[in-house]
Amino acid sequence: MDYLNIIKQAQDELYYSLKDFNHYKIVYFYPKDNTPGCTVEAVDFSSFKKEFEKLRTIVIGVSKDSIKSHQSFCTKKELDHLSGEVIPTMM
């Protein structure tokens, strides 16, 4: 299977594949939005947004939660997701 061709929906409700991003990629998987460990991980990644941008790197968090859950999670935790192609959260 060519993982670059897998298309998933992000919290902005658009669909993406890894080929859509002309950057280095960090993909991390987490079990559920709003859990303590997952929240710390997402907040930490977001806090390094400028450093990742300098390295032309995006961070993509993936879980089985719904798009609505991802949107709520990003808003509640003030995560800097999908701003300048950084950290889309996909399901």
Coordinates of C-alpha atoms in Angstrom, one line a residue:
M1 CA 0.0 0.0 0.0
D2 CA 1.3 3.5 -0.9
Y3 CA 0.7 5.5 2.3
L4 CA 1.3 8.8 0.5
N5 CA -2.0 8.2 -1.5
I6 CA -4.2 7.6 1.6
I7 CA -6.8 10.4 1.7
K8 CA -8.2 11.5 5.1
Q9 CA -10.4 14.3 6.2
A10 CA -8.9 17.0 8.5
Q11 CA -10.6 19.2 11.1
D12 CA -11.0 21.9 8.4
E13 CA -13.4 19.4 6.7
L14 CA -11.2 19.2 3.6
Y15 CA -9.5 16.0 2.4
Y16 CA -5.8 15.5 2.3
S17 CA -3.1 13.0 1.4
L18 CA 0.5 13.2 2.5
K19 CA 1.4 14.1 -1.0
D20 CA -0.5 17.4 -0.6
F21 CA 2.2 18.7 1.7
N22 CA 5.5 19.7 0.2
H23 CA 7.2 19.5 3.5
Y24 CA 8.9 17.0 5.8
K25 CA 6.2 15.2 7.8
I26 CA 5.9 14.0 11.4
V27 CA 2.8 11.8 11.7
Y28 CA 1.7 10.9 15.2
F29 CA -1.2 8.7 16.2
Y30 CA -3.2 9.2 19.4
P31 CA -6.2 7.3 20.8
K32 CA -8.6 10.1 21.7
D33 CA -9.0 13.9 21.7
N34 CA -9.0 15.6 25.1
T35 CA -7.2 12.9 27.0
P36 CA -4.3 14.1 29.3
G37 CA -1.4 12.5 27.4
C38 CA -2.7 13.3 24.0
T39 CA -3.4 16.9 25.0
V40 CA 0.1 17.4 26.3
E41 CA 1.5 15.9 23.0
A42 CA -0.6 18.1 20.8
V43 CA 0.1 21.3 22.8
D44 CA 3.8 20.6 22.7
F45 CA 3.8 20.1 19.0
S46 CA 1.9 23.3 18.5
S47 CA 4.3 25.2 20.7
F48 CA 7.1 24.5 18.3
K49 CA 5.2 25.6 15.2
K50 CA 7.8 28.3 14.2
E51 CA 10.7 25.9 14.6
F52 CA 8.9 23.3 12.5
E53 CA 8.1 25.9 9.8
K54 CA 11.8 26.9 9.6
L55 CA 12.6 23.2 9.0
R56 CA 9.8 22.9 6.4
T57 CA 8.1 20.3 8.5
I58 CA 4.5 19.7 9.3
V59 CA 3.1 17.7 12.2
I60 CA -0.1 15.6 11.5
G61 CA -2.0 14.1 14.4
V62 CA -4.3 11.2 13.6
S63 CA -7.0 9.6 15.7
K64 CA -10.3 7.9 15.2
D65 CA -12.3 10.8 16.7
S66 CA -14.8 12.7 14.5
I67 CA -14.1 16.0 12.8
K68 CA -16.4 17.8 15.2
S69 CA -14.4 16.3 18.1
H70 CA -11.1 17.5 16.5
Q71 CA -12.5 21.0 15.9
S72 CA -13.6 21.2 19.6
F73 CA -10.3 19.8 20.8
C74 CA -8.3 22.4 18.8
T75 CA -10.5 25.3 19.9
K76 CA -10.6 24.2 23.5
K77 CA -6.9 23.8 23.8
E78 CA -6.0 26.7 21.5
L79 CA -4.0 24.5 19.2
D80 CA -2.5 26.2 16.2
H81 CA -3.8 23.5 13.7
L82 CA -4.1 24.1 10.0
S83 CA -2.5 27.5 10.2
G84 CA 0.0 27.7 7.4
E85 CA -0.2 24.0 6.7
V86 CA 1.0 23.1 10.2
I87 CA -0.6 20.3 12.2
P88 CA -3.8 19.1 10.5
T89 CA -5.6 16.7 12.7
M90 CA -7.2 13.9 10.8
M91 CA -9.5 11.0 11.4

